[in-house]
Coordinates of N, CA and C in Angstrom, one line a residue:
M1 N 0.8 -1.2 0.0 CA 0.0 0.0 0.0 C 0.9 1.2 0.0
V2 N 0.5 2.2 -0.8 CA 1.3 3.5 -0.9 C 0.3 4.6 -0.6
E3 N 0.7 5.4 0.4 CA -0.1 6.6 0.7 C 0.6 7.8 0.1
Q4 N -0.1 8.3 -1.0 CA 0.4 9.5 -1.7 C 1.8 9.3 -2.2
A5 N 2.2 8.2 -2.7 CA 3.5 8.0 -3.3 C 3.4 7.4 -4.7
D6 N 4.3 7.7 -5.5 CA 4.3 7.2 -6.9 C 4.6 5.7 -6.8
D7 N 3.7 4.9 -7.5 CA 3.8 3.4 -7.4 C 5.1 2.8 -7.8
V8 N 5.7 3.3 -8.9 CA 7.0 2.8 -9.4 C 8.1 3.1 -8.4
L9 N 8.1 4.3 -7.9 CA 9.2 4.6 -7.0 C 8.9 3.9 -5.6
A10 N 7.7 3.7 -5.3 CA 7.4 2.9 -4.1 C 7.9 1.5 -4.2
E11 N 7.7 0.9 -5.4 CA 8.2 -0.4 -5.6 C 9.7 -0.5 -5.5
R12 N 10.4 0.5 -6.0 CA 11.9 0.6 -5.9 C 12.3 0.7 -4.5
L13 N 11.6 1.6 -3.7 CA 11.9 1.7 -2.3 C 11.7 0.4 -1.6
C14 N 10.6 -0.2 -1.8 CA 10.3 -1.5 -1.1 C 11.3 -2.6 -1.5
A15 N 11.8 -2.6 -2.7 CA 12.8 -3.6 -3.1 C 14.1 -3.3 -2.4
S16 N 14.5 -2.0 -2.2 CA 15.7 -1.7 -1.5 C 15.6 -2.0 0.0
V17 N 14.4 -1.8 0.6 CA 14.2 -2.2 2.0 C 14.3 -3.7 2.2
Y18 N 13.6 -4.4 1.3 CA 13.6 -5.9 1.4 C 15.0 -6.4 1.2
A19 N 15.9 -5.8 0.5 CA 17.2 -6.2 0.2 C 18.2 -5.8 1.3
S20 N 17.7 -5.1 2.3 CA 18.6 -4.6 3.4 C 18.3 -5.5 4.6
P21 N 19.2 -6.5 4.9 CA 19.0 -7.4 6.1 C 18.8 -6.6 7.4
W22 N 19.7 -5.6 7.7 CA 19.6 -5.0 9.0 C 18.3 -4.1 9.1
L23 N 17.9 -3.5 8.0 CA 16.6 -2.8 8.1 C 15.4 -3.7 8.2
M24 N 15.5 -4.8 7.5 CA 14.4 -5.8 7.7 C 14.4 -6.4 9.1
Q25 N 15.5 -6.6 9.7 CA 15.6 -7.0 11.2 C 14.9 -5.9 12.0
A26 N 15.2 -4.7 11.8 CA 14.6 -3.6 12.5 C 13.1 -3.5 12.4
L27 N 12.6 -3.8 11.2 CA 11.2 -3.8 10.9 C 10.5 -4.9 11.6
H28 N 11.1 -6.1 11.6 CA 10.5 -7.3 12.3 C 10.5 -7.1 13.8
A29 N 11.6 -6.5 14.3 CA 11.6 -6.3 15.8 C 10.6 -5.3 16.2
T30 N 10.4 -4.2 15.4 CA 9.4 -3.2 15.7 C 8.0 -3.8 15.6
R31 N 7.7 -4.5 14.5 CA 6.4 -5.2 14.4 C 6.1 -6.0 15.6
A32 N 7.0 -6.7 16.1 CA 6.8 -7.6 17.3 C 6.4 -6.8 18.5
L33 N 6.6 -5.5 18.6 CA 6.2 -4.7 19.7 C 4.6 -4.5 19.7
N34 N 4.0 -4.8 18.6 CA 2.5 -4.7 18.5 C 2.0 -3.3 18.8
L35 N 2.7 -2.3 18.3 CA 2.3 -0.9 18.5 C 1.1 -0.7 17.6
P36 N 0.3 0.3 17.9 CA -0.7 0.7 17.0 C -0.1 1.3 15.7
D37 N -0.5 2.2 15.1 CA 0.0 2.8 13.9 C 1.5 3.2 14.0
W38 N 2.4 2.5 13.3 CA 3.9 2.7 13.4 C 4.6 2.7 12.1
C39 N 5.8 3.2 12.1 CA 6.6 3.1 10.9 C 8.1 3.4 11.3
I40 N 9.0 3.0 10.4 CA 10.4 3.4 10.5 C 10.7 4.3 9.4
G41 N 11.3 5.5 9.7 CA 11.4 6.4 8.6 C 12.5 7.5 8.8
A42 N 12.3 8.6 8.1 CA 13.2 9.7 8.1 C 14.6 9.4 7.6
G43 N 15.7 9.7 8.3 CA 17.0 9.6 7.8 C 17.4 8.2 7.4
V44 N 16.9 7.2 8.1 CA 17.3 5.8 7.7 C 16.9 5.5 6.3
I45 N 15.7 5.9 5.9 CA 15.2 5.6 4.6 C 16.0 6.5 3.5
R46 N 16.2 7.8 3.9 CA 16.9 8.6 3.0 C 18.3 8.1 2.7
R47 N 19.0 7.7 3.8 CA 20.4 7.2 3.7 C 20.4 5.9 2.9
L48 N 19.4 5.0 3.1 CA 19.4 3.8 2.3 C 19.3 4.1 0.8
V49 N 18.4 4.9 0.4 CA 18.2 5.3 -1.0 C 19.4 6.0 -1.6
W50 N 19.9 7.0 -0.8 CA 21.0 7.8 -1.3 C 22.4 7.0 -1.4
D51 N 22.6 6.1 -0.4 CA 23.8 5.3 -0.5 C 23.7 4.4 -1.7
L52 N 22.6 3.8 -2.0 CA 22.5 3.0 -3.2 C 22.6 3.8 -4.4
A53 N 22.1 5.0 -4.5 CA 22.2 5.9 -5.6 C 23.7 6.3 -5.9
H54 N 24.5 6.3 -4.8 CA 25.9 6.6 -5.0 C 26.8 5.3 -5.1
G55 N 26.2 4.2 -5.3 CA 26.9 3.0 -5.5 C 27.6 2.4 -4.3
R56 N 27.0 2.8 -3.1 CA 27.6 2.3 -1.9 C 26.7 1.2 -1.3
E57 N 27.3 0.4 -0.5 CA 26.6 -0.6 0.3 C 25.8 0.2 1.3
A58 N 24.5 -0.1 1.4 CA 23.6 0.6 2.4 C 23.7 -0.1 3.7
L59 N 24.5 0.4 4.6 CA 24.7 -0.1 5.9 C 24.3 1.0 6.9
P60 N 24.0 0.6 8.1 CA 23.7 1.6 9.2 C 24.9 2.5 9.3
H61 N 24.6 3.8 9.4 CA 25.7 4.8 9.6 C 26.0 5.0 11.0
T62 N 27.3 5.1 11.3 CA 27.7 5.4 12.7 C 27.2 6.8 13.0
G63 N 26.6 6.8 14.2 CA 26.1 8.1 14.7 C 24.7 8.4 14.2
S64 N 24.1 7.6 13.4 CA 22.8 7.7 12.9 C 21.9 6.7 13.6
D65 N 20.6 7.1 13.7 CA 19.7 6.2 14.4 C 18.6 5.7 13.5
I66 N 17.9 4.8 14.0 CA 16.6 4.2 13.4 C 15.5 5.0 14.0
D67 N 14.8 5.8 13.3 CA 13.6 6.5 13.8 C 12.4 5.6 13.7
L68 N 11.9 5.2 14.9 CA 10.7 4.4 15.0 C 9.6 5.4 15.5
C69 N 8.6 5.6 14.7 CA 7.6 6.5 15.1 C 6.3 5.7 15.1
Y70 N 5.5 6.1 16.1 CA 4.1 5.5 16.2 C 3.2 6.5 16.6
Y71 N 1.9 6.2 16.6 CA 0.8 7.1 16.9 C -0.2 6.4 17.8
D72 N -0.1 6.8 19.1 CA -1.0 6.2 20.1 C -1.4 7.3 21.1
T73 N -2.7 7.7 21.0 CA -3.1 8.8 21.9 C -3.4 8.2 23.3
G74 N -3.4 6.9 23.5 CA -3.7 6.3 24.8 C -2.6 6.5 25.8
D75 N -1.4 6.7 25.4 CA -0.2 6.8 26.3 C 0.8 7.6 25.6
I76 N 0.9 8.9 25.9 CA 1.9 9.8 25.3 C 3.1 10.1 26.2
S77 N 3.2 9.2 27.2 CA 4.3 9.5 28.1 C 5.7 9.2 27.5
R78 N 6.6 10.0 27.8 CA 8.0 9.9 27.3 C 8.6 8.6 27.9
E79 N 8.2 8.2 29.0 CA 8.7 7.0 29.7 C 8.4 5.7 28.8
R80 N 7.3 5.7 28.2 CA 6.9 4.6 27.3 C 7.9 4.5 26.1
D81 N 8.2 5.7 25.5 CA 9.1 5.7 24.4 C 10.5 5.2 24.8
V82 N 10.9 5.6 26.0 CA 12.2 5.2 26.5 C 12.3 3.7 26.8
A83 N 11.2 3.2 27.3 CA 11.1 1.7 27.5 C 11.2 0.9 26.2
L84 N 10.4 1.4 25.2 CA 10.4 0.8 23.9 C 11.8 0.8 23.3
Q85 N 12.4 2.0 23.4 CA 13.8 2.2 22.8 C 14.8 1.2 23.5
A86 N 14.7 1.1 24.8 CA 15.6 0.1 25.5 C 15.3 -1.3 25.1
E87 N 14.1 -1.7 24.9 CA 13.7 -3.0 24.4 C 14.3 -3.3 23.0
L88 N 14.2 -2.4 22.1 CA 14.8 -2.5 20.8 C 16.3 -2.5 20.8
Q89 N 16.9 -1.7 21.7 CA 18.3 -1.7 21.8 C 18.9 -3.0 22.3
K90 N 18.1 -3.6 23.2 CA 18.5 -4.9 23.8 C 18.4 -6.0 22.7
Q91 N 17.3 -5.9 21.9 CA 17.2 -6.9 20.8 C 18.2 -6.8 19.7
L92 N 18.4 -5.6 19.3 CA 19.3 -5.3 18.2 C 20.4 -4.3 18.6
P93 N 21.3 -4.7 19.4 CA 22.3 -3.7 19.9 C 23.2 -3.1 18.9
M94 N 23.3 -3.6 17.7 CA 24.2 -3.0 16.7 C 23.5 -1.8 16.0
L95 N 22.3 -1.6 16.3 CA 21.6 -0.4 15.8 C 21.3 0.6 16.9
T96 N 21.2 1.9 16.6 CA 20.9 2.9 17.5 C 19.4 3.3 17.2
W97 N 18.6 3.4 18.2 CA 17.2 3.7 18.1 C 16.8 5.0 18.6
E98 N 15.8 5.6 18.0 CA 15.1 6.7 18.6 C 13.6 6.4 18.4
V99 N 12.9 6.3 19.5 CA 11.4 6.0 19.5 C 10.6 7.2 19.9
V100 N 9.6 7.5 19.1 CA 8.8 8.7 19.4 C 7.3 8.4 19.1
N101 N 6.5 8.6 20.1 CA 5.1 8.6 19.9 C 4.7 10.0 19.3
Q102 N 4.3 10.0 18.1 CA 4.0 11.3 17.4 C 2.8 11.9 18.0
A103 N 1.9 11.2 18.7 CA 0.7 11.8 19.3 C 1.1 12.7 20.5
G104 N 2.3 12.5 21.0 CA 2.7 13.4 22.1 C 3.8 14.4 21.8
V105 N 4.1 14.6 20.6 CA 5.2 15.6 20.2 C 4.8 17.0 20.6
H106 N 3.6 17.3 20.5 CA 3.1 18.7 20.9 C 3.5 19.0 22.3
T107 N 3.6 18.0 23.2 CA 3.9 18.3 24.6 C 5.3 18.8 24.8
W108 N 6.2 18.5 23.8 CA 7.6 19.0 23.9 C 7.7 20.5 23.7
F109 N 6.6 21.1 23.0 CA 6.7 22.5 22.6 C 5.7 23.3 23.3
R110 N 5.2 22.9 24.5 CA 4.2 23.6 25.2 C 4.6 25.1 25.5
D111 N 5.9 25.3 25.8 CA 6.4 26.6 26.2 C 6.8 27.4 25.0
N112 N 6.8 26.8 23.8 CA 7.2 27.6 22.6 C 6.2 28.6 22.2
D113 N 6.6 29.5 21.5 CA 5.7 30.5 20.9 C 5.9 30.5 19.4
P114 N 5.0 30.1 18.6 CA 3.7 29.5 19.0 C 3.9 28.0 19.3
A115 N 3.0 27.5 20.2 CA 2.9 26.1 20.5 C 2.4 25.4 19.3
I116 N 2.7 24.1 19.2 CA 2.2 23.4 18.0 C 0.9 22.6 18.5
S117 N 0.0 22.3 17.5 CA -1.2 21.5 17.8 C -0.8 20.0 17.8
P118 N -1.6 19.2 18.5 CA -1.3 17.8 18.4 C -1.6 17.3 17.0
F119 N -0.8 16.3 16.6 CA -1.0 15.7 15.3 C -2.2 14.8 15.4
T120 N -2.9 14.6 14.3 CA -4.2 13.8 14.3 C -3.9 12.4 13.7
S121 N -2.7 12.2 13.1 CA -2.4 10.9 12.6 C -0.9 10.8 12.4
L122 N -0.4 9.6 12.1 CA 1.0 9.4 11.9 C 1.4 10.0 10.6
T123 N 0.5 10.0 9.6 CA 0.9 10.6 8.3 C 1.0 12.1 8.4
Q124 N 0.2 12.8 9.2 CA 0.3 14.2 9.5 C 1.6 14.5 10.2
A125 N 2.0 13.7 11.1 CA 3.3 13.9 11.8 C 4.5 13.7 10.8
I126 N 4.4 12.7 9.9 CA 5.5 12.6 9.0 C 5.6 13.8 8.0
A127 N 4.4 14.3 7.7 CA 4.4 15.5 6.8 C 5.0 16.7 7.4
S128 N 5.2 16.7 8.8 CA 5.8 17.8 9.4 C 7.3 17.7 9.4
W129 N 7.9 16.6 9.0 CA 9.4 16.5 9.0 C 9.9 17.5 8.0
P130 N 11.1 18.1 8.3 CA 11.5 19.3 7.6 C 11.7 19.2 6.1
E131 N 12.3 18.1 5.6 CA 12.6 17.9 4.2 C 11.7 16.9 3.5
T132 N 11.3 17.2 2.3 CA 10.4 16.3 1.6 C 11.0 14.9 1.4
A133 N 12.3 14.9 1.1 CA 13.0 13.6 0.9 C 13.2 12.8 2.2
T134 N 13.0 13.5 3.3 CA 13.1 12.8 4.6 C 11.7 12.4 5.2
A135 N 10.7 13.0 4.6 CA 9.3 12.7 5.1 C 8.8 11.5 4.4
V136 N 9.5 10.4 4.7 CA 9.2 9.1 4.1 C 9.4 8.0 5.1
A137 N 8.5 7.1 5.2 CA 8.6 6.0 6.1 C 8.0 4.7 5.6
V138 N 8.4 3.6 6.2 CA 7.8 2.3 5.8 C 7.4 1.5 7.1
R139 N 6.4 0.6 6.8 CA 5.9 -0.2 7.9 C 5.8 -1.6 7.3
L140 N 6.0 -2.6 8.1 CA 5.9 -4.0 7.7 C 4.7 -4.6 8.4
D141 N 3.8 -5.1 7.6 CA 2.5 -5.7 8.1 C 2.7 -7.2 8.5
A142 N 1.6 -7.8 9.0 CA 1.7 -9.2 9.5 C 2.0 -10.1 8.3
D143 N 1.7 -9.7 7.1 CA 1.9 -10.6 5.9 C 3.3 -10.3 5.3
N144 N 4.1 -9.6 6.0 CA 5.4 -9.2 5.5 C 5.4 -8.3 4.2
Q145 N 4.3 -7.5 4.1 CA 4.2 -6.5 3.0 C 4.6 -5.2 3.6
L146 N 5.4 -4.5 2.8 CA 5.8 -3.1 3.2 C 4.7 -2.1 2.7
H147 N 4.5 -1.1 3.6 CA 3.6 0.0 3.3 C 4.5 1.2 3.3
V148 N 4.3 2.1 2.3 CA 5.1 3.3 2.2 C 4.2 4.5 2.6
I149 N 4.7 5.3 3.5 CA 4.0 6.6 3.8 C 5.0 7.7 3.3
A150 N 4.5 8.5 2.4 CA 5.3 9.6 1.7 C 4.3 10.7 1.4
P151 N 4.0 11.6 2.4 CA 3.1 12.7 2.1 C 3.4 13.6 1.0
Y152 N 4.7 13.7 0.6 CA 5.1 14.6 -0.5 C 5.6 13.7 -1.7
G153 N 5.3 12.5 -1.7 CA 5.8 11.6 -2.7 C 7.2 11.2 -2.5
L154 N 7.7 10.5 -3.6 CA 9.1 9.9 -3.5 C 10.0 10.5 -4.5
T155 N 9.5 11.5 -5.3 CA 10.3 12.1 -6.4 C 11.6 12.7 -5.9
D156 N 11.5 13.5 -4.8 CA 12.6 14.2 -4.3 C 13.6 13.2 -3.7
L157 N 13.1 12.2 -3.0 CA 14.0 11.2 -2.4 C 14.9 10.5 -3.5
F158 N 14.2 10.0 -4.6 CA 14.9 9.3 -5.6 C 15.6 10.3 -6.6
G159 N 15.2 11.5 -6.6 CA 15.8 12.6 -7.5 C 17.0 13.2 -6.8
L160 N 17.2 12.8 -5.5 CA 18.4 13.3 -4.7 C 18.2 14.8 -4.5
W161 N 17.0 15.2 -4.1 CA 16.8 16.7 -3.8 C 16.5 16.8 -2.3
I162 N 17.1 17.9 -1.8 CA 16.7 18.3 -0.4 C 15.9 19.6 -0.6
R163 N 14.7 19.6 -0.2 CA 13.8 20.8 -0.3 C 13.0 20.8 1.0
P164 N 12.6 22.0 1.4 CA 11.8 22.1 2.6 C 10.4 21.6 2.3
N165 N 9.7 21.0 3.3 CA 8.3 20.7 3.1 C 7.6 22.0 3.1
P166 N 6.4 22.0 2.5 CA 5.7 23.3 2.3 C 5.4 24.1 3.6
G167 N 5.3 23.4 4.7 CA 5.0 24.1 6.0 C 6.2 24.3 6.9
C168 N 7.4 24.0 6.4 CA 8.6 24.0 7.2 C 9.0 25.4 7.6
N169 N 9.5 25.6 8.8 CA 10.1 26.8 9.2 C 11.5 26.9 8.4
L170 N 11.6 27.9 7.6 CA 12.8 28.0 6.8 C 14.1 28.1 7.5
A171 N 14.1 28.7 8.7 CA 15.3 28.9 9.5 C 15.7 27.5 10.0
T172 N 14.7 26.7 10.4 CA 15.0 25.3 10.8 C 15.6 24.5 9.7
F173 N 15.0 24.6 8.5 CA 15.5 23.9 7.3 C 16.9 24.3 7.0
H174 N 17.2 25.6 6.9 CA 18.6 26.1 6.6 C 19.6 25.5 7.6
K175 N 19.2 25.5 8.9 CA 20.1 25.0 10.0 C 20.4 23.6 9.7
R176 N 19.3 22.8 9.4 CA 19.5 21.3 9.2 C 20.4 21.1 8.0
V177 N 20.3 21.9 6.9 CA 21.1 21.7 5.7 C 22.6 21.9 6.1
V178 N 22.9 22.9 6.9 CA 24.2 23.2 7.3 C 24.7 22.0 8.2
E179 N 23.9 21.6 9.2 CA 24.4 20.6 10.1 C 24.5 19.2 9.4
K180 N 23.6 18.9 8.6 CA 23.6 17.5 8.0 C 24.7 17.4 6.9
Q181 N 25.1 18.5 6.3 CA 26.1 18.4 5.2 C 25.8 17.3 4.1
Y182 N 24.6 17.4 3.6 CA 24.1 16.4 2.7 C 25.1 16.2 1.5
A183 N 25.5 17.3 0.9 CA 26.3 17.2 -0.3 C 27.7 16.6 0.0
A184 N 28.2 16.8 1.2 CA 29.5 16.3 1.6 C 29.4 14.8 1.7
H185 N 28.3 14.2 2.1 CA 28.1 12.8 2.2 C 27.7 12.2 0.9
W186 N 26.8 12.9 0.2 CA 26.3 12.4 -1.1 C 26.4 13.5 -2.1
P187 N 27.6 13.4 -2.9 CA 27.9 14.5 -3.8 C 26.8 14.8 -4.9
L188 N 26.0 13.8 -5.2 CA 25.0 14.0 -6.3 C 23.8 14.7 -5.8
V189 N 23.7 14.9 -4.5 CA 22.5 15.6 -3.9 C 22.5 17.1 -4.3
K190 N 21.2 17.5 -4.6 CA 21.0 18.9 -4.9 C 20.2 19.5 -3.8
V191 N 20.5 20.7 -3.4 CA 19.8 21.4 -2.3 C 19.1 22.6 -2.8
E192 N 17.8 22.7 -2.5 CA 17.1 23.9 -2.8 C 16.9 24.7 -1.6
M193 N 17.5 25.8 -1.4 CA 17.5 26.6 -0.2 C 16.2 27.4 0.1
A194 N 15.4 27.5 -0.9 CA 14.1 28.2 -0.8 C 14.1 29.5 -0.1

């Protein structure tokens, strides 16, 4: 199943994920947690596609994490995220995990001006991620079928473009571009500074 993503590119993405033993292990371990609406996405997916586009073996990067996101309004405590992260770290110690219940992200920004509204779905949360090429995630269902969530499609991901999502704070986007040094890691990447 593809949510607002080009079918051909979604098939390419799924083939790349299926061919990645460490990412498939991460997806199986996450699925075993029996979380409600969940996915693995962001940088791990971007790195996989861009490493392959640069002719590199797609391995977990040192200093990078696996972003496990889920959506559960029933328990938005940070303690739950920490416990889930510890469980995954125990199961797959060779990977670094970051676990976030997207239903609770708004609580991190209560004191910000302006505060953000709670997300109403996992897809809405993914759409808030700063770059279109990073706003991509996958989920493995009980039948071992991958589902792609890509609110802005997959063209920028496979076209090696870094662009801000339409609602992104441009100062945040510019800061990330400088910090992440995309072109230094992936020379074919093009950055649109908007």
